[in-house]
């Protein structure tokens, strides 16, 4: 990891490994803004590592009997009942063959897309509609989505998408709370995740890491300065798909809750069987292998809120059943249930596939296991 700092490829890195409930490794490398050293309390944009938290929020409501996984989303968000499906340029859109379900949202099989992956002509429509406007609420985003076609019929393809943002709005609708309030009351405060939020709170700015990207002339450049970042002020759009900032100390708590079958330090968020349901593959064979942009996620299926390792030879190292995901700024976590192991990597660099640090860190962890 230090090599990435020494070669000026990355500025700030945290690596953390826990096994059998104990911290086996914790290291901080570099500085959060070229001057202030990285510490366990440095705040990172975790982007899509928000998705598993949003899915847990929904599954808490599932346990309360408020919905079933195969319920149509339109039972709760009527705007999505009459969405249509893209059929080709210059061709009228098709009607739905089946409605979008809650399970479709959790598994990215809804037919929604993202707008930036460029794997569907619908992406251009998303960009034109500016679906992720920070001055819009999640409700307004969903209302905009309802006017746009799906990229494919629900349940016919795995496509990474804004599905978890819609799921976040679903949580708001059935709980009667904003996603921010639900997270704080039902998940973050109970787990002691004090620094996890949709924005960096007042008085914490000195701990907020700078986000970097590649410079055209070589080296790296600042792409999100904490002083001007949208994350440095209160948000209106609570993105369940990628809106949180967090710390290593906080996010490892969430991971341990998932590893322990829904409980952490005596606080239970989910039942053991619900966590098992989340961490099993929900994709039929015909939807695999799945791919994210240009990268095939070989050997993996998808559960509720994260990828599931199905074939360690193709997608390893790791154990079959490992639950994992990452974020756009090269953050990552995985939970290996067989080894009782959690790995966590935090840095701030986009795009996430620019370096192979996530794969390298995972390899380093597993080669160190001797018992």
mmCIF file of C-alpha atoms in Angstrom:
data_model
loop_
_atom_site.group_PDB
_atom_site.id
_atom_site.type_symbol
_atom_site.label_atom_id
_atom_site.label_comp_id
_atom_site.label_asym_id
_atom_site.label_seq_id
_atom_site.Cartn_x
_atom_site.Cartn_y
_atom_site.Cartn_z
ATOM 1 C CA UNK A 1 0.000 0.000 0.000
ATOM 2 C CA UNK A 2 2.829 2.387 0.840
ATOM 3 C CA UNK A 3 4.064 2.006 -2.744
ATOM 4 C CA UNK A 4 0.984 3.839 -4.017
ATOM 5 C CA UNK A 5 1.826 6.757 -1.704
ATOM 6 C CA UNK A 6 5.545 6.762 -2.530
ATOM 7 C CA UNK A 7 4.852 6.759 -6.277
ATOM 8 C CA UNK A 8 2.345 9.627 -5.915
ATOM 9 C CA UNK A 9 -0.474 7.477 -7.260
ATOM 10 C CA UNK A 10 -2.656 7.858 -4.174
ATOM 11 C CA UNK A 11 -2.584 10.350 -1.328
ATOM 12 C CA UNK A 12 -4.568 8.664 1.444
ATOM 13 C CA UNK A 13 -5.169 4.960 2.176
ATOM 14 C CA UNK A 14 -6.615 3.023 5.099
ATOM 15 C CA UNK A 15 -6.562 -0.780 5.240
ATOM 16 C CA UNK A 16 -8.304 -2.773 7.935
ATOM 17 C CA UNK A 17 -8.732 -6.505 8.507
ATOM 18 C CA UNK A 18 -10.752 -8.125 11.280
ATOM 19 C CA UNK A 19 -10.931 -11.832 11.988
ATOM 20 C CA UNK A 20 -13.075 -13.665 14.504
ATOM 21 C CA UNK A 21 -14.228 -10.367 15.960
ATOM 22 C CA UNK A 22 -10.762 -8.918 16.531
ATOM 23 C CA UNK A 23 -8.725 -6.340 14.620
ATOM 24 C CA UNK A 24 -5.906 -8.246 12.915
ATOM 25 C CA UNK A 25 -4.550 -5.325 10.890
ATOM 26 C CA UNK A 26 -5.135 -1.579 10.780
ATOM 27 C CA UNK A 27 -2.890 0.814 8.852
ATOM 28 C CA UNK A 28 -3.155 4.428 7.727
ATOM 29 C CA UNK A 29 -0.999 5.661 4.856
ATOM 30 C CA UNK A 30 -0.331 9.139 3.527
ATOM 31 C CA UNK A 31 -2.266 12.322 4.172
ATOM 32 C CA UNK A 32 -5.894 13.257 3.747
ATOM 33 C CA UNK A 33 -5.090 16.546 1.955
ATOM 34 C CA UNK A 34 -1.272 16.473 1.361
ATOM 35 C CA UNK A 35 -0.651 17.947 4.824
ATOM 36 C CA UNK A 36 -2.838 16.342 7.503
ATOM 37 C CA UNK A 37 -1.937 12.689 8.203
ATOM 38 C CA UNK A 38 -4.579 10.053 7.510
ATOM 39 C CA UNK A 39 -6.075 8.631 10.715
ATOM 40 C CA UNK A 40 -8.802 6.177 11.661
ATOM 41 C CA UNK A 41 -11.136 9.192 11.933
ATOM 42 C CA UNK A 42 -10.476 10.545 8.423
ATOM 43 C CA UNK A 43 -13.792 10.960 6.604
ATOM 44 C CA UNK A 44 -14.148 9.386 3.151
ATOM 45 C CA UNK A 45 -16.782 9.535 0.423
ATOM 46 C CA UNK A 46 -17.954 5.920 0.350
ATOM 47 C CA UNK A 47 -20.336 6.346 -2.602
ATOM 48 C CA UNK A 48 -21.816 2.924 -3.499
ATOM 49 C CA UNK A 49 -20.858 1.400 -0.160
ATOM 50 C CA UNK A 50 -24.028 3.256 0.847
ATOM 51 C CA UNK A 51 -26.046 0.620 -1.042
ATOM 52 C CA UNK A 52 -25.758 -2.211 1.514
ATOM 53 C CA UNK A 53 -26.845 0.185 4.281
ATOM 54 C CA UNK A 54 -29.917 1.227 2.291
ATOM 55 C CA UNK A 55 -30.736 -2.414 1.644
ATOM 56 C CA UNK A 56 -30.446 -3.196 5.359
ATOM 57 C CA UNK A 57 -32.848 -0.319 6.045
ATOM 58 C CA UNK A 58 -35.372 -1.843 3.650
ATOM 59 C CA UNK A 59 -34.910 -5.333 5.102
ATOM 60 C CA UNK A 60 -35.600 -4.010 8.594
ATOM 61 C CA UNK A 61 -38.998 -2.897 7.291
ATOM 62 C CA UNK A 62 -39.380 -6.254 5.524
ATOM 63 C CA UNK A 63 -38.981 -7.958 8.895
ATOM 64 C CA UNK A 64 -41.802 -5.776 10.211
ATOM 65 C CA UNK A 65 -44.114 -7.288 7.600
ATOM 66 C CA UNK A 66 -44.568 -4.071 5.626
ATOM 67 C CA UNK A 67 -43.820 -5.675 2.250
ATOM 68 C CA UNK A 68 -42.722 -8.853 0.484
ATOM 69 C CA UNK A 69 -39.741 -8.944 -1.849
ATOM 70 C CA UNK A 70 -41.824 -9.677 -4.930
ATOM 71 C CA UNK A 71 -44.388 -6.950 -4.301
ATOM 72 C CA UNK A 72 -44.655 -4.450 -7.171
ATOM 73 C CA UNK A 73 -42.868 -1.203 -6.355
ATOM 74 C CA UNK A 74 -45.906 0.644 -7.722
ATOM 75 C CA UNK A 75 -47.949 -0.560 -4.728
ATOM 76 C CA UNK A 76 -45.898 1.971 -2.756
ATOM 77 C CA UNK A 77 -44.665 4.371 -5.460
ATOM 78 C CA UNK A 78 -47.592 4.678 -7.923
ATOM 79 C CA UNK A 79 -45.566 6.804 -10.369
ATOM 80 C CA UNK A 80 -43.667 3.672 -11.429
ATOM 81 C CA UNK A 81 -46.717 1.639 -12.448
ATOM 82 C CA UNK A 82 -46.905 2.759 -16.066
ATOM 83 C CA UNK A 83 -43.228 3.133 -16.994
ATOM 84 C CA UNK A 84 -42.334 1.891 -20.459
ATOM 85 C CA UNK A 85 -39.346 0.045 -21.889
ATOM 86 C CA UNK A 86 -36.891 1.265 -24.523
ATOM 87 C CA UNK A 87 -37.346 -0.707 -27.767
ATOM 88 C CA UNK A 88 -34.831 1.021 -30.039
ATOM 89 C CA UNK A 89 -34.096 4.409 -31.526
ATOM 90 C CA UNK A 90 -37.047 5.737 -33.495
ATOM 91 C CA UNK A 91 -39.253 2.907 -32.210
ATOM 92 C CA UNK A 92 -42.137 3.485 -29.772
ATOM 93 C CA UNK A 93 -41.353 2.172 -26.271
ATOM 94 C CA UNK A 94 -42.880 -1.102 -25.126
ATOM 95 C CA UNK A 95 -45.292 -1.652 -22.267
ATOM 96 C CA UNK A 96 -44.131 -3.545 -19.188
ATOM 97 C CA UNK A 97 -44.387 -7.320 -19.399
ATOM 98 C CA UNK A 98 -44.077 -7.465 -15.620
ATOM 99 C CA UNK A 99 -43.868 -4.774 -12.968
ATOM 100 C CA UNK A 100 -40.701 -3.766 -11.146
ATOM 101 C CA UNK A 101 -40.548 -5.497 -7.763
ATOM 102 C CA UNK A 102 -38.679 -4.681 -4.572
ATOM 103 C CA UNK A 103 -36.373 -7.637 -5.260
ATOM 104 C CA UNK A 104 -35.583 -6.159 -8.686
ATOM 105 C CA UNK A 105 -34.461 -2.932 -6.996
ATOM 106 C CA UNK A 106 -32.256 -4.778 -4.512
ATOM 107 C CA UNK A 107 -30.609 -6.931 -7.194
ATOM 108 C CA UNK A 108 -30.223 -4.322 -9.988
ATOM 109 C CA UNK A 109 -32.565 -6.219 -12.298
ATOM 110 C CA UNK A 110 -35.231 -3.500 -12.457
ATOM 111 C CA UNK A 111 -34.390 -2.270 -15.957
ATOM 112 C CA UNK A 112 -33.241 1.085 -14.603
ATOM 113 C CA UNK A 113 -29.746 2.267 -15.519
ATOM 114 C CA UNK A 114 -27.291 4.887 -14.231
ATOM 115 C CA UNK A 115 -26.591 7.422 -16.954
ATOM 116 C CA UNK A 116 -22.789 7.290 -16.807
ATOM 117 C CA UNK A 117 -21.903 3.706 -17.730
ATOM 118 C CA UNK A 118 -22.813 4.183 -21.384
ATOM 119 C CA UNK A 119 -24.109 0.630 -21.816
ATOM 120 C CA UNK A 120 -27.575 1.636 -23.044
ATOM 121 C CA UNK A 121 -29.058 4.405 -25.221
ATOM 122 C CA UNK A 122 -31.242 5.191 -22.205
ATOM 123 C CA UNK A 123 -28.153 6.534 -20.426
ATOM 124 C CA UNK A 124 -28.250 9.591 -22.676
ATOM 125 C CA UNK A 125 -31.864 10.231 -21.684
ATOM 126 C CA UNK A 126 -30.860 10.063 -18.007
ATOM 127 C CA UNK A 127 -28.111 12.607 -18.592
ATOM 128 C CA UNK A 128 -30.443 14.940 -20.455
ATOM 129 C CA UNK A 129 -32.987 14.695 -17.638
ATOM 130 C CA UNK A 130 -30.287 15.327 -14.981
ATOM 131 C CA UNK A 131 -31.772 12.723 -12.705
ATOM 132 C CA UNK A 132 -29.174 13.186 -9.940
ATOM 133 C CA UNK A 133 -29.693 16.903 -9.435
ATOM 134 C CA UNK A 134 -28.605 17.771 -5.876
ATOM 135 C CA UNK A 135 -31.409 20.334 -5.589
ATOM 136 C CA UNK A 136 -34.019 17.596 -6.084
ATOM 137 C CA UNK A 137 -35.353 15.267 -3.416
ATOM 138 C CA UNK A 138 -35.444 11.506 -3.899
ATOM 139 C CA UNK A 139 -39.169 11.821 -4.577
ATOM 140 C CA UNK A 140 -38.502 14.299 -7.378
ATOM 141 C CA UNK A 141 -35.841 11.992 -8.806
ATOM 142 C CA UNK A 142 -38.304 9.100 -8.897
ATOM 143 C CA UNK A 143 -40.904 11.311 -10.557
ATOM 144 C CA UNK A 144 -38.362 12.125 -13.270
ATOM 145 C CA UNK A 145 -37.430 8.456 -13.686
ATOM 146 C CA UNK A 146 -41.098 7.613 -14.213
ATOM 147 C CA UNK A 147 -41.081 9.730 -17.388
ATOM 148 C CA UNK A 148 -38.112 7.844 -18.883
ATOM 149 C CA UNK A 149 -38.069 4.358 -20.414
ATOM 150 C CA UNK A 150 -36.401 1.391 -18.777
ATOM 151 C CA UNK A 151 -33.326 0.020 -20.534
ATOM 152 C CA UNK A 152 -34.829 -3.490 -20.537
ATOM 153 C CA UNK A 153 -37.804 -5.409 -19.214
ATOM 154 C CA UNK A 154 -37.608 -5.973 -15.433
ATOM 155 C CA UNK A 155 -35.953 -9.241 -14.488
ATOM 156 C CA UNK A 156 -34.318 -9.852 -17.873
ATOM 157 C CA UNK A 157 -30.831 -8.414 -17.262
ATOM 158 C CA UNK A 158 -28.466 -7.359 -14.476
ATOM 159 C CA UNK A 159 -27.730 -3.670 -14.959
ATOM 160 C CA UNK A 160 -26.037 -1.493 -12.345
ATOM 161 C CA UNK A 161 -28.341 1.426 -11.773
ATOM 162 C CA UNK A 162 -30.134 3.989 -9.651
ATOM 163 C CA UNK A 163 -32.276 1.141 -8.294
ATOM 164 C CA UNK A 164 -30.919 1.640 -4.776
ATOM 165 C CA UNK A 165 -31.781 5.346 -4.899
ATOM 166 C CA UNK A 166 -35.350 4.301 -5.695
ATOM 167 C CA UNK A 167 -35.116 1.779 -2.847
ATOM 168 C CA UNK A 168 -34.080 4.621 -0.543
ATOM 169 C CA UNK A 169 -37.205 6.548 -1.513
ATOM 170 C CA UNK A 170 -39.216 3.369 -0.940
ATOM 171 C CA UNK A 171 -37.847 3.284 2.623
ATOM 172 C CA UNK A 172 -38.964 6.891 3.056
ATOM 173 C CA UNK A 173 -42.467 6.141 1.789
ATOM 174 C CA UNK A 174 -43.206 3.136 3.978
ATOM 175 C CA UNK A 175 -41.414 4.418 7.091
ATOM 176 C CA UNK A 176 -42.746 7.972 6.913
ATOM 177 C CA UNK A 177 -39.221 9.257 7.610
ATOM 178 C CA UNK A 178 -36.531 10.850 5.465
ATOM 179 C CA UNK A 179 -33.780 8.385 4.583
ATOM 180 C CA UNK A 180 -31.348 10.511 6.570
ATOM 181 C CA UNK A 181 -33.540 10.325 9.676
ATOM 182 C CA UNK A 182 -34.187 6.594 9.259
ATOM 183 C CA UNK A 183 -30.488 5.849 8.918
ATOM 184 C CA UNK A 184 -29.636 7.921 11.974
ATOM 185 C CA UNK A 185 -32.387 6.559 14.235
ATOM 186 C CA UNK A 186 -32.517 2.926 13.166
ATOM 187 C CA UNK A 187 -28.977 2.072 11.988
ATOM 188 C CA UNK A 188 -26.218 4.628 12.547
ATOM 189 C CA UNK A 189 -26.880 5.623 16.164
ATOM 190 C CA UNK A 190 -27.605 2.042 17.317
ATOM 191 C CA UNK A 191 -24.318 0.858 15.767
ATOM 192 C CA UNK A 192 -22.339 3.843 17.074
ATOM 193 C CA UNK A 193 -21.546 5.123 13.564
ATOM 194 C CA UNK A 194 -21.234 8.733 14.682
ATOM 195 C CA UNK A 195 -19.340 10.076 11.648
ATOM 196 C CA UNK A 196 -21.467 8.478 8.924
ATOM 197 C CA UNK A 197 -23.840 10.944 7.291
ATOM 198 C CA UNK A 198 -25.023 12.369 3.957
ATOM 199 C CA UNK A 199 -22.695 15.312 4.499
ATOM 200 C CA UNK A 200 -19.705 16.242 6.641
ATOM 201 C CA UNK A 201 -21.139 17.924 9.697
ATOM 202 C CA UNK A 202 -20.012 21.303 10.989
ATOM 203 C CA UNK A 203 -16.755 21.019 12.897
ATOM 204 C CA UNK A 204 -15.629 17.872 11.036
ATOM 205 C CA UNK A 205 -14.272 19.479 7.869
ATOM 206 C CA UNK A 206 -10.679 19.200 9.061
ATOM 207 C CA UNK A 207 -11.051 15.393 8.885
ATOM 208 C CA UNK A 208 -12.525 15.247 5.362
ATOM 209 C CA UNK A 209 -10.196 13.711 2.755
ATOM 210 C CA UNK A 210 -9.602 15.229 -0.685
ATOM 211 C CA UNK A 211 -10.726 13.187 -3.695
ATOM 212 C CA UNK A 212 -8.306 12.782 -6.614
ATOM 213 C CA UNK A 213 -8.226 11.570 -10.199
ATOM 214 C CA UNK A 214 -5.674 11.174 -12.996
ATOM 215 C CA UNK A 215 -4.230 14.337 -14.552
ATOM 216 C CA UNK A 216 -3.934 14.601 -18.340
ATOM 217 C CA UNK A 217 -0.261 15.482 -18.097
ATOM 218 C CA UNK A 218 0.409 12.552 -15.772
ATOM 219 C CA UNK A 219 0.234 12.270 -12.021
ATOM 220 C CA UNK A 220 -2.931 13.124 -10.127
ATOM 221 C CA UNK A 221 -5.201 16.126 -9.672
ATOM 222 C CA UNK A 222 -7.852 17.233 -7.190
ATOM 223 C CA UNK A 223 -11.361 16.453 -8.425
ATOM 224 C CA UNK A 224 -13.281 17.202 -5.224
ATOM 225 C CA UNK A 225 -11.837 19.676 -2.720
ATOM 226 C CA UNK A 226 -13.388 19.436 0.759
ATOM 227 C CA UNK A 227 -13.704 23.237 0.814
ATOM 228 C CA UNK A 228 -16.073 23.225 -2.164
ATOM 229 C CA UNK A 229 -17.427 19.667 -2.079
ATOM 230 C CA UNK A 230 -21.175 19.091 -2.134
ATOM 231 C CA UNK A 231 -20.558 16.766 0.814
ATOM 232 C CA UNK A 232 -19.458 19.748 2.917
ATOM 233 C CA UNK A 233 -22.969 21.182 3.229
ATOM 234 C CA UNK A 234 -26.394 19.735 4.117
ATOM 235 C CA UNK A 235 -28.028 17.787 1.298
ATOM 236 C CA UNK A 236 -31.567 17.738 -0.040
ATOM 237 C CA UNK A 237 -31.011 14.602 -2.118
ATOM 238 C CA UNK A 238 -30.410 11.639 0.200
ATOM 239 C CA UNK A 239 -28.875 9.175 -2.246
ATOM 240 C CA UNK A 240 -29.403 5.640 -1.000
ATOM 241 C CA UNK A 241 -27.200 4.501 -3.849
ATOM 242 C CA UNK A 242 -24.125 6.584 -3.138
ATOM 243 C CA UNK A 243 -24.623 9.527 -0.810
ATOM 244 C CA UNK A 244 -22.812 8.736 2.430
ATOM 245 C CA UNK A 245 -19.489 9.743 3.904
ATOM 246 C CA UNK A 246 -17.975 7.549 6.600
ATOM 247 C CA UNK A 247 -14.827 6.487 8.442
ATOM 248 C CA UNK A 248 -13.015 3.187 8.824
ATOM 249 C CA UNK A 249 -14.019 3.037 12.483
ATOM 250 C CA UNK A 250 -17.675 3.469 11.535
ATOM 251 C CA UNK A 251 -17.989 1.240 8.498
ATOM 252 C CA UNK A 252 -16.260 -1.700 10.143
ATOM 253 C CA UNK A 253 -19.112 -1.681 12.678
ATOM 254 C CA UNK A 254 -21.644 -2.136 9.903
ATOM 255 C CA UNK A 255 -19.550 -4.971 8.452
ATOM 256 C CA UNK A 256 -19.380 -6.714 11.819
ATOM 257 C CA UNK A 257 -23.147 -6.452 12.184
ATOM 258 C CA UNK A 258 -23.494 -8.276 8.861
ATOM 259 C CA UNK A 259 -20.812 -10.835 9.772
ATOM 260 C CA UNK A 260 -22.511 -11.550 13.102
ATOM 261 C CA UNK A 261 -25.895 -12.293 11.549
ATOM 262 C CA UNK A 262 -27.476 -8.895 12.154
ATOM 263 C CA UNK A 263 -26.155 -8.019 15.613
ATOM 264 C CA UNK A 264 -23.250 -5.874 16.863
ATOM 265 C CA UNK A 265 -22.311 -5.360 20.524
ATOM 266 C CA UNK A 266 -25.725 -6.561 21.644
ATOM 267 C CA UNK A 267 -27.653 -4.345 19.218
ATOM 268 C CA UNK A 268 -29.687 -6.376 16.733
ATOM 269 C CA UNK A 269 -30.772 -4.758 13.478
ATOM 270 C CA UNK A 270 -31.748 -7.882 11.528
ATOM 271 C CA UNK A 271 -32.510 -11.511 12.187
ATOM 272 C CA UNK A 272 -29.913 -14.117 11.284
ATOM 273 C CA UNK A 273 -32.039 -15.653 8.537
ATOM 274 C CA UNK A 274 -32.643 -12.236 6.995
ATOM 275 C CA UNK A 275 -28.893 -11.679 6.699
ATOM 276 C CA UNK A 276 -28.596 -15.134 5.151
ATOM 277 C CA UNK A 277 -31.301 -14.156 2.655
ATOM 278 C CA UNK A 278 -29.383 -10.997 1.766
ATOM 279 C CA UNK A 279 -26.103 -12.824 1.284
ATOM 280 C CA UNK A 280 -27.282 -15.581 -1.054
ATOM 281 C CA UNK A 281 -27.334 -15.272 -4.829
ATOM 282 C CA UNK A 282 -30.681 -14.071 -6.214
ATOM 283 C CA UNK A 283 -29.779 -14.116 -9.911
ATOM 284 C CA UNK A 284 -30.831 -16.934 -12.242
ATOM 285 C CA UNK A 285 -28.135 -18.534 -14.376
ATOM 286 C CA UNK A 286 -29.302 -16.752 -17.522
ATOM 287 C CA UNK A 287 -28.421 -13.341 -16.016
ATOM 288 C CA UNK A 288 -24.818 -14.313 -15.270
ATOM 289 C CA UNK A 289 -21.988 -13.534 -15.611
ATOM 290 C CA UNK A 290 -22.627 -9.964 -14.582
ATOM 291 C CA UNK A 291 -20.499 -7.021 -15.645
ATOM 292 C CA UNK A 292 -19.901 -3.504 -14.381
ATOM 293 C CA UNK A 293 -18.907 -1.223 -17.217
ATOM 294 C CA UNK A 294 -16.135 -3.023 -19.082
ATOM 295 C CA UNK A 295 -15.328 -5.358 -16.189
ATOM 296 C CA UNK A 296 -16.876 -8.820 -15.885
ATOM 297 C CA UNK A 297 -17.499 -9.814 -12.281
ATOM 298 C CA UNK A 298 -16.361 -13.373 -12.927
ATOM 299 C CA UNK A 299 -17.473 -16.000 -10.463
ATOM 300 C CA UNK A 300 -19.959 -13.705 -8.748
ATOM 301 C CA UNK A 301 -23.702 -13.458 -8.487
ATOM 302 C CA UNK A 302 -25.677 -10.802 -6.670
ATOM 303 C CA UNK A 303 -27.583 -10.863 -3.420
ATOM 304 C CA UNK A 304 -29.659 -8.132 -1.827
ATOM 305 C CA UNK A 305 -27.348 -5.118 -1.848
ATOM 306 C CA UNK A 306 -24.030 -6.698 -2.776
ATOM 307 C CA UNK A 307 -22.124 -9.230 -4.865
ATOM 308 C CA UNK A 308 -21.821 -12.860 -3.759
ATOM 309 C CA UNK A 309 -18.816 -15.048 -4.544
ATOM 310 C CA UNK A 310 -20.061 -18.253 -6.191
ATOM 311 C CA UNK A 311 -16.861 -19.604 -7.746
ATOM 312 C CA UNK A 312 -13.628 -18.900 -5.868
ATOM 313 C CA UNK A 313 -11.544 -20.192 -8.784
ATOM 314 C CA UNK A 314 -13.010 -17.547 -11.097
ATOM 315 C CA UNK A 315 -13.646 -14.687 -8.704
ATOM 316 C CA UNK A 316 -11.369 -15.300 -5.738
ATOM 317 C CA UNK A 317 -9.438 -15.250 -3.566
ATOM 318 C CA UNK A 318 -12.051 -15.811 -0.922
ATOM 319 C CA UNK A 319 -14.663 -18.276 0.233
ATOM 320 C CA UNK A 320 -17.891 -19.133 -1.541
ATOM 321 C CA UNK A 321 -20.616 -16.932 -0.062
ATOM 322 C CA UNK A 322 -18.397 -13.901 0.544
ATOM 323 C CA UNK A 323 -20.480 -10.691 0.424
ATOM 324 C CA UNK A 324 -18.826 -7.565 -0.942
ATOM 325 C CA UNK A 325 -19.125 -4.242 -2.694
ATOM 326 C CA UNK A 326 -17.170 -1.028 -3.277
ATOM 327 C CA UNK A 327 -17.456 2.653 -4.061
ATOM 328 C CA UNK A 328 -16.639 4.935 -6.979
ATOM 329 C CA UNK A 329 -13.623 6.470 -5.216
ATOM 330 C CA UNK A 330 -11.836 3.075 -4.922
ATOM 331 C CA UNK A 331 -13.273 2.097 -1.548
ATOM 332 C CA UNK A 332 -14.136 -1.560 -0.910
ATOM 333 C CA UNK A 333 -15.229 -4.049 1.721
ATOM 334 C CA UNK A 334 -15.830 -7.774 1.861
ATOM 335 C CA UNK A 335 -17.234 -10.150 4.461
ATOM 336 C CA UNK A 336 -16.012 -13.754 4.344
ATOM 337 C CA UNK A 337 -18.365 -15.793 6.516
ATOM 338 C CA UNK A 338 -16.389 -19.022 6.323
ATOM 339 C CA UNK A 339 -13.180 -17.362 7.532
ATOM 340 C CA UNK A 340 -15.006 -14.959 9.912
ATOM 341 C CA UNK A 341 -13.071 -12.202 8.171
ATOM 342 C CA UNK A 342 -13.796 -8.603 7.169
ATOM 343 C CA UNK A 343 -11.590 -6.572 4.842
ATOM 344 C CA UNK A 344 -11.946 -2.803 4.414
ATOM 345 C CA UNK A 345 -10.076 -0.469 2.066
ATOM 346 C CA UNK A 346 -10.628 3.292 2.015
ATOM 347 C CA UNK A 347 -8.964 5.742 -0.335
ATOM 348 C CA UNK A 348 -10.159 8.616 -2.554
ATOM 349 C CA UNK A 349 -9.427 8.229 -6.247
ATOM 350 C CA UNK A 350 -11.683 8.088 -9.295
ATOM 351 C CA UNK A 351 -12.263 6.115 -11.438
ATOM 352 C CA UNK A 352 -12.255 3.075 -9.187
ATOM 353 C CA UNK A 353 -10.783 0.722 -11.791
ATOM 354 C CA UNK A 354 -7.765 2.944 -12.534
ATOM 355 C CA UNK A 355 -5.501 0.999 -10.160
ATOM 356 C CA UNK A 356 -5.654 -2.643 -9.076
ATOM 357 C CA UNK A 357 -5.250 -1.805 -5.407
ATOM 358 C CA UNK A 358 -8.520 -3.437 -4.346
ATOM 359 C CA UNK A 359 -7.554 -6.803 -5.848
ATOM 360 C CA UNK A 360 -3.994 -6.476 -4.547
ATOM 361 C CA UNK A 361 -5.170 -5.761 -1.000
ATOM 362 C CA UNK A 362 -7.474 -8.771 -1.054
ATOM 363 C CA UNK A 363 -4.664 -11.018 -2.280
ATOM 364 C CA UNK A 364 -2.344 -9.748 0.461
ATOM 365 C CA UNK A 365 -4.954 -10.520 3.113
ATOM 366 C CA UNK A 366 -5.645 -14.074 1.988
ATOM 367 C CA UNK A 367 -2.017 -15.048 1.455
ATOM 368 C CA UNK A 368 -1.399 -14.076 5.084
ATOM 369 C CA UNK A 369 -3.930 -16.610 6.425
ATOM 370 C CA UNK A 370 -2.157 -19.637 7.853
ATOM 371 C CA UNK A 371 -4.844 -20.976 10.212
#
